[in-house]
Every structure is written in C-alpha cells, then in structure tokens.
Amino acid sequence: MPFLYFSMTLTNSQRLALRYDHHLSVTANAGSGKTMVLIERYLSLLMNDAATVPEVVVLTFTKKAAGELQRRIAERVDEQCADARNRFHQDRANMIRQQLASANIGTIDSFCTRILREHPVEADVDAAFAVVEGVDQQLLLQESIKETFHAVLGGSVKNDLKKELVQVIRLIGKSKVMRIIDVLTLKREQMERLTGENGLYSKTDSEILEFWRNHLISFVGKELRADQLMLDLERI
C-alpha cells in the first residue's frame, strides 16, 4: 500500500500506526505522543484518499479532549495546505479543510446521540429526546435510587430482596445504605464485571484464593526470577 502522506516528526514505531490496511491498538505511557499519532493517522487516511471526512470517526471520553483534537487536527490541515508537495496533495488538503466543520470528532455519547437521532424509529426512541447531563443527571439518578429503595421497602409482598435490604439497614443505617447504592450505581460497569457470570462474586472463596495464588506465583516468576522464592511459594 503506497503512502503519499508522511509526517517527518514521527519515529519508525509511530509510523507503523499510520498503516490502515489492518486493525491495530496503540498502548503507550502518558506523554509519549499517542494523540499526535492519532492525528497523523487521521490525516493519513484522508490525505491518501483512503476515506472522506464523513467516513472517519474519532471518539474520545471527554468534551475537552474532543475539542483539543479538533483544534490540533485543524492546525495540521492548515499546515498541509501551506506545505502541499503537488496538486493532488493541495486539492486533498483544501477539501479536508472545507469538510472539517462536519467531521465526526467528539465523545462516545455524542456519537451515539447522533446515531439515535438519525434512526429514531429503528431505535424506538423519541426523535426529540434530550440527553440529561451534569447536575440534572445526578438529581435524576438520586431520585430514581430513592424511588426504587422505597418501592422495595414499601412493597406488600415479602421477598428475599426486601428481607436482605431491611437487614442491611438495621446493621449500618439507611443513610449509609443510600450512599453505598449511589456509589455502586455510578460504578455500575465495574459492578457488572464483578457480579457477572464469570465475575469475582460468582466464584467460591477457594477459587478466589487459588486464582490469587497462581497470579502471585506467575508474577514472581516473571518479574523477580527468584528460584528459592518460587520454591517457598509452591510450599504454601
């Protein structure tokens, strides 16, 4: 695959990340230039005519990071327009600059919101839905937790969930239980991994101990290379 676009500021390892003929994942320490490589990969796709601006999606976790990416990409496109090597290069750079205003560069939630708005019927949602953020999101979450909490306690049917909740409230108090539920709800993704089919809470105590024992032995074997310590661990 020919590369018509280069960045002379990249190392050989970073240049490998510009290849778009296969999937890849880049892992590196903070400050090592991951964002710069991402920007150069984005431009590599566009400058080599492998894709158009609307066809490339760049997602980040925060609005601040998305704004920074948009700014830096725009600056690099301006540089390409000024330093064009040939007519094709110049035309591609100008076209990219014209289309950047509608580029798919943003947060994961903004991208999902856009898809839902474009396909409300398929998603079975109101096309005029609003995304709840900030303080409103926290207030709505707390209100939902309170309603669920009182629905369980106020239910006329005695079930195991109500019995367990009442027991916990007697042990640590209602306010502390509410705070714990609030934290667990905010960290629901981590909790799903812990309570899932293969999560930590699906295993017995002996399975957990065996897992950590094997993990410790493996770590020591790879990191310390201490034969005597390995023998001692094997005897535990």
PDB file of C-alpha atoms in Angstrom:
ATOM      1  CA  MET A   1       0.000   0.000   0.000  1.00  0.00           C
ATOM      2  CA  PRO A   2       1.634   3.299  -1.036  1.00  0.00           C
ATOM      3  CA  PHE A   3       1.835   6.158   1.425  1.00  0.00           C
ATOM      4  CA  LEU A   4       1.594   9.549  -0.195  1.00  0.00           C
ATOM      5  CA  TYR A   5       1.472  11.323   3.136  1.00  0.00           C
ATOM      6  CA  PHE A   6       4.228  11.362   5.745  1.00  0.00           C
ATOM      7  CA  SER A   7       4.969  13.132   8.973  1.00  0.00           C
ATOM      8  CA  MET A   8       8.692  13.675   9.398  1.00  0.00           C
ATOM      9  CA  THR A   9       8.233  14.166  13.161  1.00  0.00           C
ATOM     10  CA  LEU A  10       7.301  10.524  13.844  1.00  0.00           C
ATOM     11  CA  THR A  11       9.599   7.701  14.862  1.00  0.00           C
ATOM     12  CA  ASN A  12       9.679   4.430  12.946  1.00  0.00           C
ATOM     13  CA  SER A  13       7.458   2.781  15.577  1.00  0.00           C
ATOM     14  CA  GLN A  14       4.966   5.630  15.399  1.00  0.00           C
ATOM     15  CA  ARG A  15       4.906   5.454  11.608  1.00  0.00           C
ATOM     16  CA  LEU A  16       3.655   1.870  11.860  1.00  0.00           C
ATOM     17  CA  ALA A  17       0.483   3.230  13.472  1.00  0.00           C
ATOM     18  CA  LEU A  18      -0.284   5.152  10.273  1.00  0.00           C
ATOM     19  CA  ARG A  19      -0.961   1.954   8.361  1.00  0.00           C
ATOM     20  CA  TYR A  20      -4.653   1.442   7.723  1.00  0.00           C
ATOM     21  CA  ASP A  21      -4.577  -1.903   5.914  1.00  0.00           C
ATOM     22  CA  HIS A  22      -5.223  -3.733   9.215  1.00  0.00           C
ATOM     23  CA  HIS A  23      -6.682  -3.106  12.669  1.00  0.00           C
ATOM     24  CA  LEU A  24      -4.344  -2.041  15.438  1.00  0.00           C
ATOM     25  CA  SER A  25      -4.237  -0.900  19.044  1.00  0.00           C
ATOM     26  CA  VAL A  26      -1.647   1.538  20.402  1.00  0.00           C
ATOM     27  CA  THR A  27      -0.586   1.302  24.040  1.00  0.00           C
ATOM     28  CA  ALA A  28       1.933   3.773  25.442  1.00  0.00           C
ATOM     29  CA  ASN A  29       2.763   5.817  28.524  1.00  0.00           C
ATOM     30  CA  ALA A  30       1.448   9.316  29.143  1.00  0.00           C
ATOM     31  CA  GLY A  31       3.301  11.971  27.172  1.00  0.00           C
ATOM     32  CA  SER A  32       4.639   9.517  24.599  1.00  0.00           C
ATOM     33  CA  GLY A  33       2.747  11.087  21.698  1.00  0.00           C
ATOM     34  CA  LYS A  34      -0.400   8.953  21.353  1.00  0.00           C
ATOM     35  CA  THR A  35      -2.553  11.964  20.466  1.00  0.00           C
ATOM     36  CA  MET A  36      -0.055  13.128  17.863  1.00  0.00           C
ATOM     37  CA  VAL A  37      -0.024   9.648  16.315  1.00  0.00           C
ATOM     38  CA  LEU A  38      -3.833   9.606  16.281  1.00  0.00           C
ATOM     39  CA  ILE A  39      -3.897  12.945  14.467  1.00  0.00           C
ATOM     40  CA  GLU A  40      -1.329  11.775  11.915  1.00  0.00           C
ATOM     41  CA  ARG A  41      -3.264   8.539  11.361  1.00  0.00           C
ATOM     42  CA  TYR A  42      -6.433  10.565  10.778  1.00  0.00           C
ATOM     43  CA  LEU A  43      -4.676  12.738   8.210  1.00  0.00           C
ATOM     44  CA  SER A  44      -3.007   9.733   6.631  1.00  0.00           C
ATOM     45  CA  LEU A  45      -6.402   8.191   5.888  1.00  0.00           C
ATOM     46  CA  LEU A  46      -7.724  11.397   4.379  1.00  0.00           C
ATOM     47  CA  MET A  47      -4.650  12.603   2.515  1.00  0.00           C
ATOM     48  CA  ASN A  48      -4.099   9.227   0.848  1.00  0.00           C
ATOM     49  CA  ASP A  49      -7.696   9.235  -0.411  1.00  0.00           C
ATOM     50  CA  ALA A  50      -8.493   6.119   1.644  1.00  0.00           C
ATOM     51  CA  ALA A  51     -11.592   7.790   3.106  1.00  0.00           C
ATOM     52  CA  THR A  52     -13.510  11.046   3.205  1.00  0.00           C
ATOM     53  CA  VAL A  53     -14.040  13.213   6.288  1.00  0.00           C
ATOM     54  CA  PRO A  54     -17.649  11.995   6.923  1.00  0.00           C
ATOM     55  CA  GLU A  55     -16.457   8.370   6.772  1.00  0.00           C
ATOM     56  CA  VAL A  56     -13.888   8.663   9.603  1.00  0.00           C
ATOM     57  CA  VAL A  57     -14.976   8.649  13.250  1.00  0.00           C
ATOM     58  CA  VAL A  58     -12.720   9.856  16.075  1.00  0.00           C
ATOM     59  CA  LEU A  59     -14.089   9.245  19.574  1.00  0.00           C
ATOM     60  CA  THR A  60     -12.838  10.426  22.960  1.00  0.00           C
ATOM     61  CA  PHE A  61     -14.131  10.204  26.532  1.00  0.00           C
ATOM     62  CA  THR A  62     -14.446  13.921  27.306  1.00  0.00           C
ATOM     63  CA  LYS A  63     -15.603  17.060  25.510  1.00  0.00           C
ATOM     64  CA  LYS A  64     -12.338  18.757  26.438  1.00  0.00           C
ATOM     65  CA  ALA A  65     -10.300  16.054  24.700  1.00  0.00           C
ATOM     66  CA  ALA A  66     -12.578  16.177  21.654  1.00  0.00           C
ATOM     67  CA  GLY A  67     -12.195  19.956  21.406  1.00  0.00           C
ATOM     68  CA  GLU A  68      -8.425  19.663  21.674  1.00  0.00           C
ATOM     69  CA  LEU A  69      -8.363  17.034  18.922  1.00  0.00           C
ATOM     70  CA  GLN A  70     -10.486  19.198  16.633  1.00  0.00           C
ATOM     71  CA  ARG A  71      -8.173  22.167  17.179  1.00  0.00           C
ATOM     72  CA  ARG A  72      -4.970  20.236  16.591  1.00  0.00           C
ATOM     73  CA  ILE A  73      -6.331  18.447  13.515  1.00  0.00           C
ATOM     74  CA  ALA A  74      -7.407  21.792  12.036  1.00  0.00           C
ATOM     75  CA  GLU A  75      -3.900  23.173  12.646  1.00  0.00           C
ATOM     76  CA  ARG A  76      -2.294  20.183  10.928  1.00  0.00           C
ATOM     77  CA  VAL A  77      -4.636  20.506   7.952  1.00  0.00           C
ATOM     78  CA  ASP A  78      -3.657  24.180   7.626  1.00  0.00           C
ATOM     79  CA  GLU A  79      -0.021  23.114   7.654  1.00  0.00           C
ATOM     80  CA  GLN A  80      -0.706  20.607   4.887  1.00  0.00           C
ATOM     81  CA  CYS A  81      -2.418  23.276   2.815  1.00  0.00           C
ATOM     82  CA  ALA A  82       0.610  25.535   3.194  1.00  0.00           C
ATOM     83  CA  ASP A  83       3.192  22.795   2.533  1.00  0.00           C
ATOM     84  CA  ALA A  84       1.484  20.898  -0.299  1.00  0.00           C
ATOM     85  CA  ARG A  85       4.005  18.915  -2.379  1.00  0.00           C
ATOM     86  CA  ASN A  86       1.856  18.586  -5.508  1.00  0.00           C
ATOM     87  CA  ARG A  87      -1.556  19.430  -6.947  1.00  0.00           C
ATOM     88  CA  PHE A  88      -3.180  16.241  -5.615  1.00  0.00           C
ATOM     89  CA  HIS A  89      -1.821  16.973  -2.145  1.00  0.00           C
ATOM     90  CA  GLN A  90      -3.080  20.572  -2.338  1.00  0.00           C
ATOM     91  CA  ASP A  91      -6.562  19.563  -3.506  1.00  0.00           C
ATOM     92  CA  ARG A  92      -6.925  16.911  -0.796  1.00  0.00           C
ATOM     93  CA  ALA A  93      -5.812  19.293   1.949  1.00  0.00           C
ATOM     94  CA  ASN A  94      -8.227  22.015   0.796  1.00  0.00           C
ATOM     95  CA  MET A  95     -11.121  19.548   0.572  1.00  0.00           C
ATOM     96  CA  ILE A  96     -10.414  18.252   4.090  1.00  0.00           C
ATOM     97  CA  ARG A  97     -10.307  21.791   5.468  1.00  0.00           C
ATOM     98  CA  GLN A  98     -13.692  22.571   3.897  1.00  0.00           C
ATOM     99  CA  GLN A  99     -15.274  19.433   5.380  1.00  0.00           C
ATOM    100  CA  LEU A 100     -13.773  19.650   8.889  1.00  0.00           C
ATOM    101  CA  ALA A 101     -16.770  21.560  10.241  1.00  0.00           C
ATOM    102  CA  SER A 102     -18.866  18.405   9.830  1.00  0.00           C
ATOM    103  CA  ALA A 103     -16.155  15.951  10.946  1.00  0.00           C
ATOM    104  CA  ASN A 104     -17.173  13.102  13.273  1.00  0.00           C
ATOM    105  CA  ILE A 105     -14.846  14.109  16.109  1.00  0.00           C
ATOM    106  CA  GLY A 106     -16.423  14.007  19.556  1.00  0.00           C
ATOM    107  CA  THR A 107     -17.305  11.982  22.617  1.00  0.00           C
ATOM    108  CA  ILE A 108     -18.728   8.466  22.596  1.00  0.00           C
ATOM    109  CA  ASP A 109     -22.070   9.676  23.959  1.00  0.00           C
ATOM    110  CA  SER A 110     -22.376  12.479  21.379  1.00  0.00           C
ATOM    111  CA  PHE A 111     -21.739   9.986  18.572  1.00  0.00           C
ATOM    112  CA  CYS A 112     -24.374   7.596  19.963  1.00  0.00           C
ATOM    113  CA  THR A 113     -26.811  10.501  20.318  1.00  0.00           C
ATOM    114  CA  ARG A 114     -26.280  11.401  16.678  1.00  0.00           C
ATOM    115  CA  ILE A 115     -26.994   7.829  15.548  1.00  0.00           C
ATOM    116  CA  LEU A 116     -30.176   7.672  17.638  1.00  0.00           C
ATOM    117  CA  ARG A 117     -31.423  10.977  16.254  1.00  0.00           C
ATOM    118  CA  GLU A 118     -30.802   9.782  12.692  1.00  0.00           C
ATOM    119  CA  HIS A 119     -32.577   6.450  13.298  1.00  0.00           C
ATOM    120  CA  PRO A 120     -35.266   7.060  15.962  1.00  0.00           C
ATOM    121  CA  VAL A 121     -37.706   4.515  14.502  1.00  0.00           C
ATOM    122  CA  GLU A 122     -35.185   1.665  14.465  1.00  0.00           C
ATOM    123  CA  ALA A 123     -34.002   2.613  17.978  1.00  0.00           C
ATOM    124  CA  ASP A 124     -37.586   3.022  19.250  1.00  0.00           C
ATOM    125  CA  VAL A 125     -36.870   6.438  20.805  1.00  0.00           C
ATOM    126  CA  ASP A 126     -38.426   9.885  20.549  1.00  0.00           C
ATOM    127  CA  ALA A 127     -36.556  11.841  17.865  1.00  0.00           C
ATOM    128  CA  ALA A 128     -36.726  14.934  20.105  1.00  0.00           C
ATOM    129  CA  PHE A 129     -35.146  13.244  23.123  1.00  0.00           C
ATOM    130  CA  ALA A 130     -32.736  15.225  25.305  1.00  0.00           C
ATOM    131  CA  VAL A 131     -29.523  13.998  26.892  1.00  0.00           C
ATOM    132  CA  VAL A 132     -29.513  14.603  30.653  1.00  0.00           C
ATOM    133  CA  GLU A 133     -26.125  15.845  31.837  1.00  0.00           C
ATOM    134  CA  GLY A 134     -24.412  17.485  34.783  1.00  0.00           C
ATOM    135  CA  VAL A 135     -26.472  18.372  37.848  1.00  0.00           C
ATOM    136  CA  ASP A 136     -29.738  17.253  36.250  1.00  0.00           C
ATOM    137  CA  GLN A 137     -28.255  13.818  35.625  1.00  0.00           C
ATOM    138  CA  GLN A 138     -27.174  13.457  39.258  1.00  0.00           C
ATOM    139  CA  LEU A 139     -30.558  14.639  40.560  1.00  0.00           C
ATOM    140  CA  LEU A 140     -32.439  12.230  38.306  1.00  0.00           C
ATOM    141  CA  LEU A 141     -30.182   9.354  39.327  1.00  0.00           C
ATOM    142  CA  GLN A 142     -30.633  10.056  43.040  1.00  0.00           C
ATOM    143  CA  GLU A 143     -34.393  10.359  42.612  1.00  0.00           C
ATOM    144  CA  SER A 144     -34.517   7.018  40.780  1.00  0.00           C
ATOM    145  CA  ILE A 145     -32.490   5.358  43.543  1.00  0.00           C
ATOM    146  CA  LYS A 146     -34.822   6.732  46.229  1.00  0.00           C
ATOM    147  CA  GLU A 147     -37.929   5.577  44.369  1.00  0.00           C
ATOM    148  CA  THR A 148     -36.507   2.074  43.902  1.00  0.00           C
ATOM    149  CA  PHE A 149     -35.372   1.983  47.526  1.00  0.00           C
ATOM    150  CA  HIS A 150     -38.804   2.901  48.876  1.00  0.00           C
ATOM    151  CA  ALA A 151     -40.596   0.655  46.371  1.00  0.00           C
ATOM    152  CA  VAL A 152     -38.716  -2.365  47.724  1.00  0.00           C
ATOM    153  CA  LEU A 153     -39.307  -1.437  51.370  1.00  0.00           C
ATOM    154  CA  GLY A 154     -42.907  -0.390  50.859  1.00  0.00           C
ATOM    155  CA  GLY A 155     -43.940  -3.427  48.883  1.00  0.00           C
ATOM    156  CA  SER A 156     -46.666  -5.542  50.458  1.00  0.00           C
ATOM    157  CA  VAL A 157     -45.077  -8.773  49.251  1.00  0.00           C
ATOM    158  CA  LYS A 158     -42.326 -10.138  51.471  1.00  0.00           C
ATOM    159  CA  ASN A 159     -39.485 -11.316  49.287  1.00  0.00           C
ATOM    160  CA  ASP A 160     -35.796 -12.089  49.747  1.00  0.00           C
ATOM    161  CA  LEU A 161     -34.694  -8.680  48.392  1.00  0.00           C
ATOM    162  CA  LYS A 162     -36.820  -6.787  50.911  1.00  0.00           C
ATOM    163  CA  LYS A 163     -35.664  -9.036  53.753  1.00  0.00           C
ATOM    164  CA  GLU A 164     -31.981  -8.540  52.880  1.00  0.00           C
ATOM    165  CA  LEU A 165     -32.373  -4.776  52.479  1.00  0.00           C
ATOM    166  CA  VAL A 166     -34.085  -4.431  55.855  1.00  0.00           C
ATOM    167  CA  GLN A 167     -31.319  -6.452  57.465  1.00  0.00           C
ATOM    168  CA  VAL A 168     -28.593  -4.245  55.957  1.00  0.00           C
ATOM    169  CA  ILE A 169     -30.400  -1.074  57.062  1.00  0.00           C
ATOM    170  CA  ARG A 170     -30.554  -2.387  60.631  1.00  0.00           C
ATOM    171  CA  LEU A 171     -26.808  -3.080  60.555  1.00  0.00           C
ATOM    172  CA  ILE A 172     -25.420   0.154  59.056  1.00  0.00           C
ATOM    173  CA  GLY A 173     -28.328   2.593  58.806  1.00  0.00           C
ATOM    174  CA  LYS A 174     -30.480   3.894  55.971  1.00  0.00           C
ATOM    175  CA  SER A 175     -28.335   6.927  55.047  1.00  0.00           C
ATOM    176  CA  LYS A 176     -25.189   4.839  54.649  1.00  0.00           C
ATOM    177  CA  VAL A 177     -27.030   2.264  52.557  1.00  0.00           C
ATOM    178  CA  MET A 178     -28.242   5.071  50.281  1.00  0.00           C
ATOM    179  CA  ARG A 179     -24.688   6.391  49.871  1.00  0.00           C
ATOM    180  CA  ILE A 180     -23.405   2.910  49.030  1.00  0.00           C
ATOM    181  CA  ILE A 181     -26.134   2.399  46.434  1.00  0.00           C
ATOM    182  CA  ASP A 182     -25.281   5.789  44.939  1.00  0.00           C
ATOM    183  CA  VAL A 183     -21.599   4.832  44.575  1.00  0.00           C
ATOM    184  CA  LEU A 184     -22.385   1.390  43.177  1.00  0.00           C
ATOM    185  CA  THR A 185     -24.739   2.921  40.617  1.00  0.00           C
ATOM    186  CA  LEU A 186     -22.052   5.330  39.429  1.00  0.00           C
ATOM    187  CA  LYS A 187     -19.650   2.388  39.123  1.00  0.00           C
ATOM    188  CA  ARG A 188     -22.195   0.031  37.598  1.00  0.00           C
ATOM    189  CA  GLU A 189     -19.869  -1.114  34.799  1.00  0.00           C
ATOM    190  CA  GLN A 190     -17.302  -2.337  37.335  1.00  0.00           C
ATOM    191  CA  MET A 191     -20.067  -3.965  39.357  1.00  0.00           C
ATOM    192  CA  GLU A 192     -21.374  -5.797  36.291  1.00  0.00           C
ATOM    193  CA  ARG A 193     -17.916  -7.284  35.756  1.00  0.00           C
ATOM    194  CA  LEU A 194     -17.742  -8.362  39.411  1.00  0.00           C
ATOM    195  CA  THR A 195     -21.248  -9.815  39.604  1.00  0.00           C
ATOM    196  CA  GLY A 196     -21.413 -11.252  36.070  1.00  0.00           C
ATOM    197  CA  GLU A 197     -21.334 -14.909  35.139  1.00  0.00           C
ATOM    198  CA  ASN A 198     -17.544 -15.122  35.435  1.00  0.00           C
ATOM    199  CA  GLY A 199     -17.144 -12.267  37.892  1.00  0.00           C
ATOM    200  CA  LEU A 200     -15.454 -12.360  41.278  1.00  0.00           C
ATOM    201  CA  TYR A 201     -18.713 -12.834  43.199  1.00  0.00           C
ATOM    202  CA  SER A 202     -19.644 -15.860  41.123  1.00  0.00           C
ATOM    203  CA  LYS A 203     -16.632 -17.782  42.487  1.00  0.00           C
ATOM    204  CA  THR A 204     -16.143 -19.601  45.772  1.00  0.00           C
ATOM    205  CA  ASP A 205     -13.607 -18.490  48.381  1.00  0.00           C
ATOM    206  CA  SER A 206     -11.301 -21.365  47.489  1.00  0.00           C
ATOM    207  CA  GLU A 207     -11.428 -20.430  43.770  1.00  0.00           C
ATOM    208  CA  ILE A 208     -10.552 -16.822  44.567  1.00  0.00           C
ATOM    209  CA  LEU A 209      -7.643 -17.861  46.779  1.00  0.00           C
ATOM    210  CA  GLU A 210      -6.373 -20.251  44.120  1.00  0.00           C
ATOM    211  CA  PHE A 211      -6.586 -17.538  41.481  1.00  0.00           C
ATOM    212  CA  TRP A 212      -4.517 -15.079  43.528  1.00  0.00           C
ATOM    213  CA  ARG A 213      -2.027 -17.776  44.471  1.00  0.00           C
ATOM    214  CA  ASN A 214      -1.437 -18.629  40.812  1.00  0.00           C
ATOM    215  CA  HIS A 215      -1.307 -14.951  39.904  1.00  0.00           C
ATOM    216  CA  LEU A 216       1.296 -14.244  42.586  1.00  0.00           C
ATOM    217  CA  ILE A 217       3.448 -17.191  41.548  1.00  0.00           C
ATOM    218  CA  SER A 218       3.270 -16.114  37.914  1.00  0.00           C
ATOM    219  CA  PHE A 219       4.168 -12.514  38.779  1.00  0.00           C
ATOM    220  CA  VAL A 220       7.119 -13.511  40.910  1.00  0.00           C
ATOM    221  CA  GLY A 221       8.344 -15.902  38.252  1.00  0.00           C
ATOM    222  CA  LYS A 222       8.284 -13.252  35.544  1.00  0.00           C
ATOM    223  CA  GLU A 223       9.383 -10.194  37.499  1.00  0.00           C
ATOM    224  CA  LEU A 224      11.742 -11.407  40.192  1.00  0.00           C
ATOM    225  CA  ARG A 225      13.163 -14.606  38.691  1.00  0.00           C
ATOM    226  CA  ALA A 226      13.858 -15.807  42.240  1.00  0.00           C
ATOM    227  CA  ASP A 227      14.078 -19.618  42.219  1.00  0.00           C
ATOM    228  CA  GLN A 228      14.187 -20.016  46.000  1.00  0.00           C
ATOM    229  CA  LEU A 229      11.198 -17.725  46.488  1.00  0.00           C
ATOM    230  CA  MET A 230       9.313 -19.739  43.882  1.00  0.00           C
ATOM    231  CA  LEU A 231      10.034 -22.944  45.831  1.00  0.00           C
ATOM    232  CA  ASP A 232       8.823 -21.322  49.059  1.00  0.00           C
ATOM    233  CA  LEU A 233       5.611 -20.146  47.367  1.00  0.00           C
ATOM    234  CA  GLU A 234       4.972 -23.607  45.987  1.00  0.00           C
ATOM    235  CA  ARG A 235       5.028 -24.959  49.556  1.00  0.00           C
ATOM    236  CA  ILE A 236       2.367 -22.513  50.790  1.00  0.00           C
TER     237      ILE A 236
END
